[in-house]
XYZ file of C-alpha atoms in Angstrom:
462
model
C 0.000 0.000 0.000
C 2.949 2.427 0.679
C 4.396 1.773 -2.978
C 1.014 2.067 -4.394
C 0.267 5.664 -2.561
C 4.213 6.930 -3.726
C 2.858 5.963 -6.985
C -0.281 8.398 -7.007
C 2.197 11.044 -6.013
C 4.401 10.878 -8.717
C 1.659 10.216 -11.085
C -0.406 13.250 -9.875
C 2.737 15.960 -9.319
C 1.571 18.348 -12.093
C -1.689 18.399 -11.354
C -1.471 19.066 -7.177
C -1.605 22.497 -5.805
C -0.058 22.240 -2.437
C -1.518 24.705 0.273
C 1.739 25.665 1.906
C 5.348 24.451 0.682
C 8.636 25.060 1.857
C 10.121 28.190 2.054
C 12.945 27.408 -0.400
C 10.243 26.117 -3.161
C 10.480 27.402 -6.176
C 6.700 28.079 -8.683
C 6.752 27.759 -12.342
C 5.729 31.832 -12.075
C 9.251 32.369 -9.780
C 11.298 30.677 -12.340
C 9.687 32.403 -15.712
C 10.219 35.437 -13.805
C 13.938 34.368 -13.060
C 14.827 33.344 -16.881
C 12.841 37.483 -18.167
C 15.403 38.768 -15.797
C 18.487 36.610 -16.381
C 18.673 35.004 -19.957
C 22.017 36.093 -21.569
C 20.303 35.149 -24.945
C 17.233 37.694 -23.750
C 19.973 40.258 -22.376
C 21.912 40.490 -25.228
C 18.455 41.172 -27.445
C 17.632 44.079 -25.472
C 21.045 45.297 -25.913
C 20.586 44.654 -29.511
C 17.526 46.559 -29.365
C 19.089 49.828 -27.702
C 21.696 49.321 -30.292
C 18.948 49.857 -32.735
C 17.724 53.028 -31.175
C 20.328 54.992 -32.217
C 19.605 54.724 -35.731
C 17.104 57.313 -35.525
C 19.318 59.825 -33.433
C 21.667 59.261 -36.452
C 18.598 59.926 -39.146
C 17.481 63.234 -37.119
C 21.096 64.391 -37.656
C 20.700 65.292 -41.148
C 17.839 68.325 -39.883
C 20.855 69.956 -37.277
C 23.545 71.961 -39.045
C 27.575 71.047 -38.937
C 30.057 73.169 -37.563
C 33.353 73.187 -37.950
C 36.272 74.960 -36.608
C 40.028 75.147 -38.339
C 43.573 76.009 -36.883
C 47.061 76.343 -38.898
C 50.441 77.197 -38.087
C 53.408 77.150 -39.930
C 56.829 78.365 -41.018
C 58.322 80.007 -44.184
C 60.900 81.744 -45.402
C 60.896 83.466 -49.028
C 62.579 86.205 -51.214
C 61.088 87.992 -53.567
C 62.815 89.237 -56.723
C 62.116 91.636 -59.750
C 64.322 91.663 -62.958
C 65.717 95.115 -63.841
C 68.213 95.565 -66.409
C 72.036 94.887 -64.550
C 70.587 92.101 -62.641
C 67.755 91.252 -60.187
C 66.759 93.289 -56.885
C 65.954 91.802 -54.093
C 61.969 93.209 -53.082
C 61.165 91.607 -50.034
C 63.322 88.665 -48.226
C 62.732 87.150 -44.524
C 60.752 84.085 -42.702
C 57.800 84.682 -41.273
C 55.032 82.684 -38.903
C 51.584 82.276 -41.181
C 48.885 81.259 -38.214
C 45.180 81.269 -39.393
C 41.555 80.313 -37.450
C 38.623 79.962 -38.861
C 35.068 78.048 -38.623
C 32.290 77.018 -41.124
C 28.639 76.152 -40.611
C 26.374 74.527 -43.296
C 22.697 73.370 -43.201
C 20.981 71.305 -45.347
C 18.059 73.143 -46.144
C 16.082 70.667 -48.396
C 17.392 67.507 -49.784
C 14.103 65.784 -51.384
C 12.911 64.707 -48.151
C 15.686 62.120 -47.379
C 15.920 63.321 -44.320
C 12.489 63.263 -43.220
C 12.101 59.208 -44.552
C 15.283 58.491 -43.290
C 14.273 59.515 -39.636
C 10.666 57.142 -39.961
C 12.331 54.267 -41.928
C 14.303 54.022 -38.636
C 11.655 54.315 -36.339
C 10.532 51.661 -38.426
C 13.450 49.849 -37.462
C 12.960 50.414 -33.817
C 9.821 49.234 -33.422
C 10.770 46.014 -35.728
C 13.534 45.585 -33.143
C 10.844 45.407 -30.459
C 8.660 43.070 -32.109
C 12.180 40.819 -31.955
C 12.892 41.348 -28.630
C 8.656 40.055 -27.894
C 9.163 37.001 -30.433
C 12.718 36.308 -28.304
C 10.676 36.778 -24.899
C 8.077 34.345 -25.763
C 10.630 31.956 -27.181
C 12.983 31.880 -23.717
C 9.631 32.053 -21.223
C 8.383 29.191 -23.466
C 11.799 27.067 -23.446
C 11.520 28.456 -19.426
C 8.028 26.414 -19.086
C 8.984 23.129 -21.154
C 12.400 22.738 -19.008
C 10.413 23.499 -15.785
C 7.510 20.957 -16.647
C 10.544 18.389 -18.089
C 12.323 18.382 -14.656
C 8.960 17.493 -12.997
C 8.154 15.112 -15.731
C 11.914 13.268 -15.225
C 11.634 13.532 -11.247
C 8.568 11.582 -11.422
C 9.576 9.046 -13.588
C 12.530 8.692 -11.638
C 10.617 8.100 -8.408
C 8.833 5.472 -10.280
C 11.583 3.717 -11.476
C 13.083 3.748 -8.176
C 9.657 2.371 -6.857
C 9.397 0.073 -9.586
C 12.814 -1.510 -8.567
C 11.940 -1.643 -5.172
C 8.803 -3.625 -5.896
C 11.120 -5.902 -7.984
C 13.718 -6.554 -5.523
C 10.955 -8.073 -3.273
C 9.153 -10.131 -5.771
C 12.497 -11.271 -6.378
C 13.098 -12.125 -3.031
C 9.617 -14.009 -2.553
C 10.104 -15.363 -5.625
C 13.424 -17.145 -4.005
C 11.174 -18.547 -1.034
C 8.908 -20.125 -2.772
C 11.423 -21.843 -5.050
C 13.009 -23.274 -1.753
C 9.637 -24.401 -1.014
C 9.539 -25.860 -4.305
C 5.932 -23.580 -5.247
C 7.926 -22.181 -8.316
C 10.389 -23.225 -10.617
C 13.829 -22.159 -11.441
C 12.676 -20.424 -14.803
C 10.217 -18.149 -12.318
C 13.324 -17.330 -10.445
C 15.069 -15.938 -14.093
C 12.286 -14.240 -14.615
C 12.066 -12.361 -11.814
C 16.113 -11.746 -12.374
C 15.727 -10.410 -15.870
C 12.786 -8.087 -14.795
C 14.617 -6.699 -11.862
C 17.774 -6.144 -14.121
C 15.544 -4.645 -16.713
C 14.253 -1.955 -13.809
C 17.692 -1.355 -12.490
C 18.540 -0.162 -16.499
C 15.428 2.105 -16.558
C 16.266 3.606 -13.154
C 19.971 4.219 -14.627
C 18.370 5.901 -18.260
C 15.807 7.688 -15.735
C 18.566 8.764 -13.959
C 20.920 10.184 -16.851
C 17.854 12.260 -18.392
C 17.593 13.765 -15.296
C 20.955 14.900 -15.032
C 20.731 16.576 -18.329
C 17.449 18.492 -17.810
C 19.054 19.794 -14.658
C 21.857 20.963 -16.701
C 19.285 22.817 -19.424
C 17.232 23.938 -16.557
C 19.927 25.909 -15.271
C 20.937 27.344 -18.675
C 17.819 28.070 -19.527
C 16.287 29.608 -16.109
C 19.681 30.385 -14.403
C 19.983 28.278 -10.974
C 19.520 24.751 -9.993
C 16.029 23.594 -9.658
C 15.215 23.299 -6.110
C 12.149 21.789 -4.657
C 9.913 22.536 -7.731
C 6.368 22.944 -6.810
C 3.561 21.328 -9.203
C 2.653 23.723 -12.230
C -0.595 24.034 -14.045
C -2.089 24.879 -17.437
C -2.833 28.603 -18.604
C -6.137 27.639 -19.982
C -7.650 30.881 -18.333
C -5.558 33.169 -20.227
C -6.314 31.284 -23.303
C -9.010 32.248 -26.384
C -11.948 30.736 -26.033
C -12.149 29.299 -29.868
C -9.620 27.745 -32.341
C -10.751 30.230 -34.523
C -10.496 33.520 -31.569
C -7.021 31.708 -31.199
C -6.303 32.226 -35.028
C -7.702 35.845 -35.370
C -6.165 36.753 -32.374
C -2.686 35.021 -33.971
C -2.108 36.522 -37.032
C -2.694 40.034 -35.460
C -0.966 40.182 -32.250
C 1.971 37.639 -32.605
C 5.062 39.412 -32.855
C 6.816 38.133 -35.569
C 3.146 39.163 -37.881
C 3.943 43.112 -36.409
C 8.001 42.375 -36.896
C 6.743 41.425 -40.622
C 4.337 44.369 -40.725
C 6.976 47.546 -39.958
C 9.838 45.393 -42.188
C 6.899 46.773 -45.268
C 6.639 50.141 -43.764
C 10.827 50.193 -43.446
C 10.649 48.995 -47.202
C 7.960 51.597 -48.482
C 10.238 54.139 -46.883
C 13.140 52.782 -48.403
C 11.643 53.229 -52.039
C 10.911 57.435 -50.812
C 14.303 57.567 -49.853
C 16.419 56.709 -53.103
C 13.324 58.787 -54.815
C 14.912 61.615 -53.083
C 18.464 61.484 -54.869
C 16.250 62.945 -57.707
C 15.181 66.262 -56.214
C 17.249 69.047 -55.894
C 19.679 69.661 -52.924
C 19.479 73.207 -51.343
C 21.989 74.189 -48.498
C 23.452 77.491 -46.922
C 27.181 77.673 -45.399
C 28.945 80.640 -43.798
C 32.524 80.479 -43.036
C 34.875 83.111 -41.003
C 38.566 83.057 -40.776
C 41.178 84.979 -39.425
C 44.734 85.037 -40.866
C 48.138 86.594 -39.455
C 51.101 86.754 -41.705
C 49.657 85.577 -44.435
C 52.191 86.458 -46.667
C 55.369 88.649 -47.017
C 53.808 91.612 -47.224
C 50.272 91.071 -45.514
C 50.401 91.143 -41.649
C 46.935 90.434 -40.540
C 44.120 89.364 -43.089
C 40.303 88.658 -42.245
C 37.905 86.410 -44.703
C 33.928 85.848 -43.907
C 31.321 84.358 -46.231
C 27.764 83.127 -46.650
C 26.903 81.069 -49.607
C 23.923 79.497 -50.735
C 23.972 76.287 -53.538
C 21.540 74.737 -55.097
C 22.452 71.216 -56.802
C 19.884 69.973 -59.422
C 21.073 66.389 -60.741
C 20.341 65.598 -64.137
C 22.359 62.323 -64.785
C 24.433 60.528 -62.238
C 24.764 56.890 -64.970
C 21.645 55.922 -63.969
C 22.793 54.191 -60.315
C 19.976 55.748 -58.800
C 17.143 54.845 -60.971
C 18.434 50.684 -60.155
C 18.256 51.869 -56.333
C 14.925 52.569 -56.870
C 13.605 49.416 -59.036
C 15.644 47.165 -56.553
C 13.981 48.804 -53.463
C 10.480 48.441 -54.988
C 11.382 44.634 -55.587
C 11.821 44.475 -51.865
C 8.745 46.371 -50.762
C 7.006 43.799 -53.059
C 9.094 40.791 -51.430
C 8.150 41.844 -47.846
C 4.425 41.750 -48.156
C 4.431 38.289 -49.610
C 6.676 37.484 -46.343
C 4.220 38.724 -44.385
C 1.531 37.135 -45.989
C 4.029 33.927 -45.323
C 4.218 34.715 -41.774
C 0.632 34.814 -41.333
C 0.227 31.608 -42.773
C 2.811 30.172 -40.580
C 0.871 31.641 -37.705
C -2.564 30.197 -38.469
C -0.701 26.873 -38.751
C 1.411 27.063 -35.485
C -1.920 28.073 -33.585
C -4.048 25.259 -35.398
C -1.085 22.720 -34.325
C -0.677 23.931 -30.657
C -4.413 23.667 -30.389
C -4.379 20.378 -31.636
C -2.170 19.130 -29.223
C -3.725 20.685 -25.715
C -6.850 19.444 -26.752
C -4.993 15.946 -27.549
C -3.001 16.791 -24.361
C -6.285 17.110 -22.078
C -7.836 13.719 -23.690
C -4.230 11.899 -23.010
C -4.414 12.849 -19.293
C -7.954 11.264 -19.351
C -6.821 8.222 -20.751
C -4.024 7.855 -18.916
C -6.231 8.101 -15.773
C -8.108 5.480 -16.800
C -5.215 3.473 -17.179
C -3.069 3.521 -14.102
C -6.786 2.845 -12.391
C -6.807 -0.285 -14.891
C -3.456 -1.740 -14.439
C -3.636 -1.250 -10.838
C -6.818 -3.063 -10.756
C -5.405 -5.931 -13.064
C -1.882 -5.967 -10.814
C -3.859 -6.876 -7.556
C -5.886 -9.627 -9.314
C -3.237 -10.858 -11.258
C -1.451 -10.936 -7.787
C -4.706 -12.494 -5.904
C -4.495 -15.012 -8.438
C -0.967 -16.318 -8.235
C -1.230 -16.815 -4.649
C -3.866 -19.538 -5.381
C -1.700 -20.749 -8.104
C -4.061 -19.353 -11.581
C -1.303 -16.887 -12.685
C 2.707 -17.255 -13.160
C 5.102 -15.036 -11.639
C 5.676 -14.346 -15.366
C 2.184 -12.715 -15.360
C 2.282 -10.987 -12.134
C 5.527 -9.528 -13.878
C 4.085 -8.206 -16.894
C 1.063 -6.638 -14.598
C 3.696 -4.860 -12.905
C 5.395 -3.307 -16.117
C 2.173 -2.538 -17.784
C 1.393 -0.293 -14.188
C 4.658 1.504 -14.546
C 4.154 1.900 -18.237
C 0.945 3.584 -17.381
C 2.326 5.410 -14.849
C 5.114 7.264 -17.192
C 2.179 7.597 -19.458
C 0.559 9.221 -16.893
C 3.227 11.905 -16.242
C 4.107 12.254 -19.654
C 0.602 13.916 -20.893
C 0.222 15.747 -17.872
C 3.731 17.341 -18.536
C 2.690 17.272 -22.454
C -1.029 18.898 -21.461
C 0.978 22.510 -19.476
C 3.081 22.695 -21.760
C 0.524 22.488 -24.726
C -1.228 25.232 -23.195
C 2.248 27.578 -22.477
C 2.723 26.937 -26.777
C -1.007 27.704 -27.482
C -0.523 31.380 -25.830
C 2.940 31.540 -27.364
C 1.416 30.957 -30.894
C -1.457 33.810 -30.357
C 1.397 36.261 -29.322
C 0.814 36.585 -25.545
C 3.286 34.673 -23.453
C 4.303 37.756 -21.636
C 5.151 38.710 -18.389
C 2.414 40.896 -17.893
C -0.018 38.631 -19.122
C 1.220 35.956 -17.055
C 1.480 38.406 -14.127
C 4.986 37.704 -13.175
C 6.463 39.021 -9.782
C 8.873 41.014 -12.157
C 9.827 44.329 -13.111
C 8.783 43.886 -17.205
C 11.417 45.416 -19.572
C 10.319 48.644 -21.299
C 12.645 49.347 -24.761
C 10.865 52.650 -24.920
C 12.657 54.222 -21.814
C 15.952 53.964 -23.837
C 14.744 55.033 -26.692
C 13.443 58.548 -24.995
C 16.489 59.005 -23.290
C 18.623 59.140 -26.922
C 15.864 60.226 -29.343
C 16.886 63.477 -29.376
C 20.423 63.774 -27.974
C 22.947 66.221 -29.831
C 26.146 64.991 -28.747
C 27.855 63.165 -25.897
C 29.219 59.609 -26.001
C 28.280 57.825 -22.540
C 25.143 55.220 -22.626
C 22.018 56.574 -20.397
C 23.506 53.810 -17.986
C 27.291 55.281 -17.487
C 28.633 53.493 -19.853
């Protein structure tokens, strides 16, 4: 009866909600929350991202003018000569120290909107970036669910493996009675052998995927697993429909949106190498002070303001190819998106298919650890009055602990069905999962450069 009830605890683990647990326990919720706030993969995206936000810092620097500010200094020496009749006379002869400042500011005053497209083909970027950084979110809270759920899964199967052998090791050791008794043969003796050898090499396989899991778990989620607490489905946050799931899918998942502003970046794209075909107009004014400029100048003092207008009329036709390639590419990113979407539906149909295979699994599976337990205590009832072999009672056994593995296998296989069901639809997100966590916001950096002028240190003191 003990093995039996250390069975129904393994077999039920992911399906238990404990009222109090120790204080070291870790939730499925604590460790999603660890991997948002600890992936290196996730880290290095959102550094990726803020990499990405100075593109448009960059763009809006075509609207501000450009100053800049020259210094010479020098040495020379010269003579200067005019040819008279009886030879030349010296004019003017010495070294002097030629020193000269100046500065010059231009602004662009209209370059056929380049400017203007360049600046929104990289906010484009930006917010492509962030639709990255969501589909790289779900992807590592997702990985973060399956790897909690799989060290569960292997723990269990573990303990029943290590029941299993347990169980065999007496049956083994019965077995051995009775033979002295002479109530079974030799071969009953084997068989019992071979069985228990058989567990022992399930126990050791049980054992080794173990191991590994706890080696992803901690890449994945960033510490050991330590007294993990059962987890269970997110039906509640889920649509209601396959086809509110699908709708819902190919408008909110974030590689749709990623797909979505790669167009508008395109379409801007096309405006942008339109624009080497308009006129440039710009204004520059330039000061400069001289001293000894020459021999016979002491002190000399240049300023200027000049406006130019540049009107291309032929450039060999290198612009009129940038702008047939980049209308090509607007055209190739909306049938990716279209693609996208249709890889969207599909992943949502799929992910649908299996929770709903997932929930009639753990039904079955139910129904067949209450079987096999039912069939191993008659099978057992029955050898004792001699109507079954030890061989039977055997197989009984096996078929239980196949059921139970079953068992834990589609309960594991039903949370995480439902984790890649709100993955597919686009909202496997801290928020919506309501993780104890601060949730990363890529707008904050993007404020805090927008619109700087100059300075090299990150907003974080770098």
């Amino acid at each position: 009866m003990a093995i039996r009830r250390r069975y129904l605890v393994a077999g039920a683990v992911f399906v238990t909600v404990y009222g109090c647990a120790a204080a070291s326990a870790e939730t499925m919720e604590s460790s999603l929350a660890q991997a948002y706030q600890s992936n290196p993969q996730l880290n290095a995206q959102r550094a990726s991202v803020r990499s990405t936000d100075e593109f448009v810092p960059q763009a809006l620097s075509g609207y501000r003018p450009r100053v800049a500010v020259t210094a010479s200094a020098g040495y020379q020496y010269g003579n200067e000569y005019e040819t008279v009749p009886g030879g030349p006379t010296t004019i003017f002869s010495g070294a002097q120290k030629p020193r000269s400042v100046g500065a010059t500011v231009s602004q662009t005053l209209f370059n056929g909107y380049q400017t203007a497209n360049r600046t929104r083909a990289a906010e484009g970027q930006v917010s492509a970036a962030r639709e990255g950084l969501r589909v790289l979110e779900q992807t590592v809270l997702l990985t973060a669910a399956t790897v909690y759920m799989d060290y569960l899964r292997d723990s269990a199967i573990l303990e029943v493996n290590r029941s299993n052998v347990r169980v065999l090791e007496q049956t083994l050791a019965q077995t051995r009675e009775r033979y002295k008794v002479g109530d079974v043969t030799r071969t009953d003796v084997a068989q019992s052998g071979a069985q228990l050898a058989a567990g022992r090499t399930q126990l050791q396989t049980a054992e080794s995927n173990l191991t590994t899991t706890r080696a992803n778990f901690r890449r994945i989620i960033g510490s050991d697993p330590q007294n993990l607490l059962p987890a269970s489905p997110v039906d509640r946050l889920l649509p209601k429909t396959l086809s509110d799931a699908t709708n819902i899918g190919v408008t909110e998942n974030p590689n749709v949106t990623a797909a979505m502003f790669g167009i508008d970046v395109s379409f801007l794209q096309v405006k942008l190498n339109e624009g080497a075909l308009f006129p440039t107009v710009t204004v520059q004014a330039s000061v400069q002070q001289s001293y000894e400029p020459a021999l016979t100048i002491d002190r000399q003092f240049n300023a200027a303001a000049i406006a130019q207008v540049s009107v291309p009329i032929y450039q060999g036709g290198g612009e009129y190819a940038l702008i047939r390639q980049s209308k090509e590419t607007l055209a190739q990113q909306r049938l990716a998106l279209e693609q996208v979407r249709d890889q969207v539906r599909a992943n949502v149909v799929s992910t649908w298919g299996q929770l709903l295979a997932g929930k009639s699994q753990v039904k079955s599976a139910q129904e067949q650890v209450s079987e096999s337990e039912t069939a191993l205590n008659g099978v057992r009832d029955e050898a004792r009055v001699g109507q079954r072999t030890t061989l039977d009672v055997l197989n009984a056994q096996q078929a239980l602990v196949n059921a139970r593995v079953a068992l834990v296998t589609a309960q594991h296989d039903r949370v995480v069905a439902s984790y890649a069901v709100l993955s597919a639809v686009g909202r496997l997100s801290p928020s919506v999962l309501a993780l104890n966590t601060a949730v990363y916001d890529p707008s904050v950096h993007y404020h805090q450069v927008r619109d700087s002028w100059g300075g090299v240190r990150t907003p974080d003191g770098k």
